[in-house]
Amino acid sequence: MKVGNLIRKGLCVAVVLAGFACSKEGENAQTSPKLAATPPAAGVLTFPVKDVIMSVNGEPVDRALVSSYAVEKGSDLNDPAQLKIASEKVAEFVAIAQAARQDPYSATPEYALAQLKIAASVYVKHLSITPAFTDAQVQANFESQMAEAGGVQLHVQQIMVNQVLAAQTVQAALASGKPFDAVMTELKGTPGVVEAKDLGWITVLSLPKPLRAPTLALAQGGFTPTPVNVAEISYFHNVVESKPLVTPSFAEVKDGMRKAMEETRAELLINKINAQSKVELR
């Protein structure tokens, strides 16, 4: 499961624990007259109510929910106007969730799947930022990556194969002295060749980790005489030329690096959850 697919989903959705609502910011909250007259038999909120700030169709809403929405939006609840806006938005979410609970659509597999997707997305986001990475941790990661980059940018050509025979063909062609780009052109699209392309100027940080050191070792030019295998794919690299890497300052990359660290953390935790899950198809 790709974490980016979960975290970066552009879902206009609010999760109200057992109920989910989708609404555009700034629209006026609307509730069905039927709902206003007949509150739902069962509430949509499973969050424990300790400090009631309002009720929606008879269902009490805790102040903490409004506070959570305010934090998300950067609102100041000490400002009566902002408190009113935050309360109205949460009330809208609750009212829509109540309407959904009473609609037959809520009993369909499509609705259940949507709930699962949204719950997973929210939980993955929580996993990615908890606990928050400190600036010191982000800077240590930055320094480690800059060291791994080796201070150079490389112009790299790449051939990827997924069959032993194709790997042997590439290896034999290169051993015969045939130029790497000629081998790429000749074998592109043939059975077993997944990709044969010029990657342009890169740092080794953009490559899978097992490929970084072998490719960096070619910084003065040359190709990998034997393939490097990563997840059933064999890689051949050729470094056309290299140049010094202009290293960005930590301040320039801090936010982006923190986000990348969060996504990596979430992906590792997702993989752990998947590995521990027992799935039995019937």
Tab-separated table of N, CA and C in Angstrom, residues 115-208:
chain	number	residue	atom	x	y	z
A	115	GLN	N	-16.077	4.700	4.013
A	115	GLN	CA	-15.710	4.871	5.420
A	115	GLN	C	-14.335	4.275	5.707
A	116	LEU	N	-14.091	3.084	5.176
A	116	LEU	CA	-12.800	2.428	5.396
A	116	LEU	C	-11.656	3.266	4.830
A	117	LYS	N	-11.849	3.773	3.622
A	117	LYS	CA	-10.805	4.571	2.981
A	117	LYS	C	-10.492	5.826	3.792
A	118	ILE	N	-11.548	6.499	4.232
A	118	ILE	CA	-11.351	7.747	4.971
A	118	ILE	C	-10.709	7.475	6.320
A	119	ALA	N	-11.179	6.441	7.012
A	119	ALA	CA	-10.602	6.095	8.312
A	119	ALA	C	-9.126	5.736	8.156
A	120	ALA	N	-8.798	4.979	7.123
A	120	ALA	CA	-7.405	4.608	6.885
A	120	ALA	C	-6.555	5.840	6.594
A	121	SER	N	-7.081	6.756	5.775
A	121	SER	CA	-6.353	7.966	5.429
A	121	SER	C	-6.051	8.805	6.665
A	122	VAL	N	-7.050	8.977	7.515
A	122	VAL	CA	-6.872	9.785	8.718
A	122	VAL	C	-5.886	9.123	9.678
A	123	TYR	N	-5.993	7.794	9.816
A	123	TYR	CA	-5.107	7.092	10.739
A	123	TYR	C	-3.668	7.127	10.237
A	124	VAL	N	-3.470	6.974	8.934
A	124	VAL	CA	-2.123	7.032	8.368
A	124	VAL	C	-1.516	8.416	8.594
A	125	LYS	N	-2.319	9.445	8.426
A	125	LYS	CA	-1.831	10.802	8.690
A	125	LYS	C	-1.404	10.921	10.143
A	126	HIS	N	-2.200	10.360	11.050
A	126	HIS	CA	-1.846	10.374	12.476
A	126	HIS	C	-0.529	9.642	12.707
A	127	LEU	N	-0.366	8.470	12.090
A	127	LEU	CA	0.860	7.702	12.259
A	127	LEU	C	2.074	8.480	11.761
A	128	SER	N	1.885	9.222	10.683
A	128	SER	CA	3.010	9.902	10.051
A	128	SER	C	3.565	11.050	10.884
A	129	ILE	N	2.733	11.660	11.708
A	129	ILE	CA	3.184	12.851	12.446
A	129	ILE	C	3.317	12.619	13.950
A	130	THR	N	3.108	11.381	14.411
A	130	THR	CA	3.130	11.104	15.844
A	130	THR	C	4.205	10.086	16.188
A	131	PRO	N	5.179	10.431	17.050
A	131	PRO	CA	5.418	11.777	17.576
A	131	PRO	C	6.076	12.660	16.514
A	132	ALA	N	5.968	13.957	16.691
A	132	ALA	CA	6.523	14.886	15.709
A	132	ALA	C	8.045	14.795	15.685
A	133	PHE	N	8.615	14.855	14.486
A	133	PHE	CA	10.065	14.896	14.361
A	133	PHE	C	10.570	16.271	14.811
A	134	THR	N	11.615	16.283	15.607
A	134	THR	CA	12.210	17.548	16.042
A	134	THR	C	13.096	18.096	14.932
A	135	ASP	N	13.400	19.387	15.012
A	135	ASP	CA	14.304	19.986	14.030
A	135	ASP	C	15.664	19.298	14.067
A	136	ALA	N	16.094	18.878	15.261
A	136	ALA	CA	17.393	18.203	15.389
A	136	ALA	C	17.386	16.869	14.635
A	137	GLN	N	16.271	16.150	14.711
A	137	GLN	CA	16.169	14.875	13.994
A	137	GLN	C	16.156	15.092	12.489
A	138	VAL	N	15.430	16.116	12.063
A	138	VAL	CA	15.362	16.409	10.628
A	138	VAL	C	16.733	16.839	10.117
A	139	GLN	N	17.450	17.658	10.900
A	139	GLN	CA	18.774	18.109	10.469
A	139	GLN	C	19.760	16.940	10.416
A	140	ALA	N	19.666	16.028	11.373
A	140	ALA	CA	20.554	14.859	11.356
A	140	ALA	C	20.302	14.017	10.102
A	141	ASN	N	19.044	13.888	9.723
A	141	ASN	CA	18.705	13.141	8.516
A	141	ASN	C	19.218	13.866	7.266
A	142	PHE	N	19.091	15.197	7.267
A	142	PHE	CA	19.586	16.012	6.162
A	142	PHE	C	21.092	15.818	5.977
A	143	GLU	N	21.836	15.888	7.077
A	143	GLU	CA	23.287	15.747	7.004
A	143	GLU	C	23.681	14.343	6.547
A	144	SER	N	22.929	13.341	7.005
A	144	SER	CA	23.199	11.966	6.601
A	144	SER	C	22.975	11.786	5.104
A	145	GLN	N	21.896	12.375	4.594
A	145	GLN	CA	21.592	12.236	3.169
A	145	GLN	C	22.593	12.993	2.306
A	146	MET	N	23.016	14.158	2.759
A	146	MET	CA	24.006	14.905	1.993
A	146	MET	C	25.323	14.128	1.914
A	147	ALA	N	25.672	13.456	3.018
A	147	ALA	CA	26.887	12.636	3.005
A	147	ALA	C	26.727	11.470	2.046
A	148	GLU	N	25.529	10.862	2.033
A	148	GLU	CA	25.272	9.723	1.151
A	148	GLU	C	25.283	10.153	-0.316
A	149	ALA	N	24.899	11.401	-0.588
A	149	ALA	CA	24.884	11.900	-1.967
A	149	ALA	C	26.295	12.029	-2.532
A	150	GLY	N	27.285	12.095	-1.647
A	150	GLY	CA	28.675	12.124	-2.099
A	150	GLY	C	29.129	13.434	-2.697
A	151	GLY	N	28.305	14.482	-2.581
A	151	GLY	CA	28.710	15.792	-3.088
A	151	GLY	C	28.718	15.921	-4.596
A	152	VAL	N	28.033	14.989	-5.297
A	152	VAL	CA	28.052	15.062	-6.761
A	152	VAL	C	26.663	14.849	-7.349
A	153	GLN	N	26.490	15.391	-8.535
A	153	GLN	CA	25.347	15.067	-9.390
A	153	GLN	C	25.877	14.209	-10.529
A	154	LEU	N	25.070	13.245	-10.919
A	154	LEU	CA	25.499	12.310	-11.950
A	154	LEU	C	24.527	12.308	-13.120
A	155	HIS	N	25.065	12.242	-14.331
A	155	HIS	CA	24.240	12.034	-15.521
A	155	HIS	C	24.206	10.524	-15.743
A	156	VAL	N	23.051	9.909	-15.504
A	156	VAL	CA	22.961	8.450	-15.449
A	156	VAL	C	22.051	7.892	-16.538
A	157	GLN	N	22.507	6.799	-17.145
A	157	GLN	CA	21.679	6.009	-18.050
A	157	GLN	C	21.364	4.682	-17.351
A	158	GLN	N	20.170	4.149	-17.594
A	158	GLN	CA	19.727	2.984	-16.834
A	158	GLN	C	19.042	1.939	-17.715
A	159	ILE	N	19.362	0.688	-17.472
A	159	ILE	CA	18.655	-0.436	-18.076
A	159	ILE	C	18.138	-1.314	-16.945
A	160	MET	N	16.845	-1.604	-16.974
A	160	MET	CA	16.219	-2.457	-15.972
A	160	MET	C	15.690	-3.705	-16.660
A	161	VAL	N	15.986	-4.876	-16.095
A	161	VAL	CA	15.489	-6.127	-16.673
A	161	VAL	C	14.888	-6.995	-15.570
A	162	ASN	N	13.958	-7.863	-15.957
A	162	ASN	CA	13.332	-8.744	-14.964
A	162	ASN	C	13.431	-10.222	-15.344
A	163	GLN	N	14.334	-10.529	-16.283
A	163	GLN	CA	14.561	-11.922	-16.671
A	163	GLN	C	16.057	-12.199	-16.703
A	164	VAL	N	16.451	-13.398	-16.275
A	164	VAL	CA	17.865	-13.766	-16.222
A	164	VAL	C	18.493	-13.694	-17.613
A	165	LEU	N	17.779	-14.198	-18.620
A	165	LEU	CA	18.322	-14.199	-19.974
A	165	LEU	C	18.571	-12.773	-20.467
A	166	ALA	N	17.647	-11.870	-20.164
A	166	ALA	CA	17.812	-10.472	-20.578
A	166	ALA	C	19.019	-9.855	-19.880
A	167	ALA	N	19.198	-10.161	-18.597
A	167	ALA	CA	20.348	-9.636	-17.852
A	167	ALA	C	21.647	-10.143	-18.468
A	168	GLN	N	21.667	-11.412	-18.844
A	168	GLN	CA	22.862	-11.983	-19.463
A	168	GLN	C	23.148	-11.336	-20.811
A	169	THR	N	22.093	-11.018	-21.554
A	169	THR	CA	22.250	-10.367	-22.858
A	169	THR	C	22.860	-8.979	-22.698
A	170	VAL	N	22.346	-8.207	-21.726
A	170	VAL	CA	22.873	-6.863	-21.477
A	170	VAL	C	24.331	-6.954	-21.038
A	171	GLN	N	24.609	-7.861	-20.121
A	171	GLN	CA	25.962	-8.000	-19.588
A	171	GLN	C	26.961	-8.379	-20.680
A	172	ALA	N	26.550	-9.285	-21.553
A	172	ALA	CA	27.439	-9.705	-22.644
A	172	ALA	C	27.683	-8.565	-23.628
A	173	ALA	N	26.647	-7.796	-23.943
A	173	ALA	CA	26.784	-6.678	-24.883
A	173	ALA	C	27.742	-5.628	-24.347
A	174	LEU	N	27.628	-5.320	-23.039
A	174	LEU	CA	28.506	-4.327	-22.425
A	174	LEU	C	29.938	-4.843	-22.346
A	175	ALA	N	30.087	-6.140	-22.047
A	175	ALA	CA	31.420	-6.726	-21.944
A	175	ALA	C	32.135	-6.736	-23.296
A	176	SER	N	31.357	-6.748	-24.387
A	176	SER	CA	31.952	-6.767	-25.723
A	176	SER	C	32.490	-5.410	-26.139
A	177	GLY	N	32.207	-4.391	-25.330
A	177	GLY	CA	32.690	-3.047	-25.648
A	177	GLY	C	31.661	-2.169	-26.319
A	178	LYS	N	30.465	-2.671	-26.513
A	178	LYS	CA	29.416	-1.880	-27.156
A	178	LYS	C	29.024	-0.720	-26.235
A	179	PRO	N	28.893	0.503	-26.752
A	179	PRO	CA	28.510	1.650	-25.910
A	179	PRO	C	27.174	1.411	-25.204
A	180	PHE	N	27.078	1.938	-24.000
A	180	PHE	CA	25.888	1.727	-23.176
A	180	PHE	C	24.640	2.247	-23.864
A	181	ASP	N	24.722	3.456	-24.454
A	181	ASP	CA	23.533	4.016	-25.103
A	181	ASP	C	23.122	3.188	-26.318
A	182	ALA	N	24.087	2.553	-26.972
A	182	ALA	CA	23.758	1.685	-28.107
A	182	ALA	C	23.037	0.428	-27.625
A	183	VAL	N	23.473	-0.095	-26.480
A	183	VAL	CA	22.803	-1.266	-25.891
A	183	VAL	C	21.383	-0.891	-25.488
A	184	MET	N	21.216	0.301	-24.918
A	184	MET	CA	19.874	0.760	-24.542
A	184	MET	C	18.961	0.802	-25.758
A	185	THR	N	19.428	1.402	-26.828
A	185	THR	CA	18.619	1.541	-28.051
A	185	THR	C	18.287	0.175	-28.649
A	186	GLU	N	19.272	-0.709	-28.642
A	186	GLU	CA	19.108	-2.020	-29.264
A	186	GLU	C	18.124	-2.905	-28.496
A	187	LEU	N	18.162	-2.837	-27.166
A	187	LEU	CA	17.375	-3.762	-26.350
A	187	LEU	C	16.057	-3.178	-25.837
A	188	LYS	N	15.856	-1.890	-26.006
A	188	LYS	CA	14.629	-1.265	-25.514
A	188	LYS	C	13.397	-1.935	-26.125
A	189	GLY	N	12.482	-2.364	-25.268
A	189	GLY	CA	11.251	-2.977	-25.737
A	189	GLY	C	11.345	-4.462	-26.001
A	190	THR	N	12.531	-5.045	-25.829
A	190	THR	CA	12.672	-6.489	-26.055
A	190	THR	C	12.232	-7.253	-24.809
A	191	PRO	N	11.910	-8.556	-24.938
A	191	PRO	CA	11.434	-9.332	-23.793
A	191	PRO	C	12.408	-9.281	-22.610
A	192	GLY	N	11.836	-9.007	-21.446
A	192	GLY	CA	12.635	-8.968	-20.226
A	192	GLY	C	13.213	-7.618	-19.887
A	193	VAL	N	13.212	-6.680	-20.849
A	193	VAL	CA	13.743	-5.339	-20.579
A	193	VAL	C	12.589	-4.444	-20.127
A	194	VAL	N	12.601	-4.105	-18.856
A	194	VAL	CA	11.532	-3.290	-18.275
A	194	VAL	C	11.673	-1.837	-18.689
A	195	GLU	N	12.904	-1.358	-18.697
A	195	GLU	CA	13.143	0.057	-19.015
A	195	GLU	C	14.570	0.226	-19.508
A	196	ALA	N	14.749	1.089	-20.482
A	196	ALA	CA	16.083	1.466	-20.968
A	196	ALA	C	16.004	2.947	-21.305
A	197	LYS	N	16.547	3.800	-20.423
A	197	LYS	CA	16.362	5.240	-20.617
A	197	LYS	C	17.499	6.036	-19.998
A	198	ASP	N	17.566	7.286	-20.416
A	198	ASP	CA	18.501	8.250	-19.850
A	198	ASP	C	17.786	8.951	-18.696
A	199	LEU	N	18.341	8.835	-17.492
A	199	LEU	CA	17.712	9.445	-16.312
A	199	LEU	C	18.043	10.926	-16.188
A	200	GLY	N	19.005	11.409	-16.989
A	200	GLY	CA	19.406	12.808	-16.877
A	200	GLY	C	20.275	13.023	-15.647
A	201	TRP	N	20.307	14.272	-15.168
A	201	TRP	CA	21.129	14.608	-13.998
A	201	TRP	C	20.360	14.281	-12.717
A	202	ILE	N	20.957	13.468	-11.864
A	202	ILE	CA	20.324	13.067	-10.607
A	202	ILE	C	21.370	13.041	-9.495
A	203	THR	N	20.912	12.906	-8.264
A	203	THR	CA	21.798	12.489	-7.176
A	203	THR	C	21.420	11.048	-6.871
A	204	VAL	N	22.307	10.313	-6.241
A	204	VAL	CA	22.017	8.908	-5.960
A	204	VAL	C	20.869	8.762	-4.962
A	205	LEU	N	20.503	9.852	-4.295
A	205	LEU	CA	19.395	9.796	-3.338
A	205	LEU	C	18.074	9.464	-4.011
A	206	SER	N	17.976	9.701	-5.321
A	206	SER	CA	16.732	9.413	-6.043
A	206	SER	C	16.640	7.946	-6.440
A	207	LEU	N	17.690	7.181	-6.175
A	207	LEU	CA	17.719	5.767	-6.530
A	207	LEU	C	17.359	4.895	-5.332
A	208	PRO	N	16.872	3.667	-5.575
A	208	PRO	CA	16.676	2.730	-4.465
A	208	PRO	C	17.992	2.572	-3.697
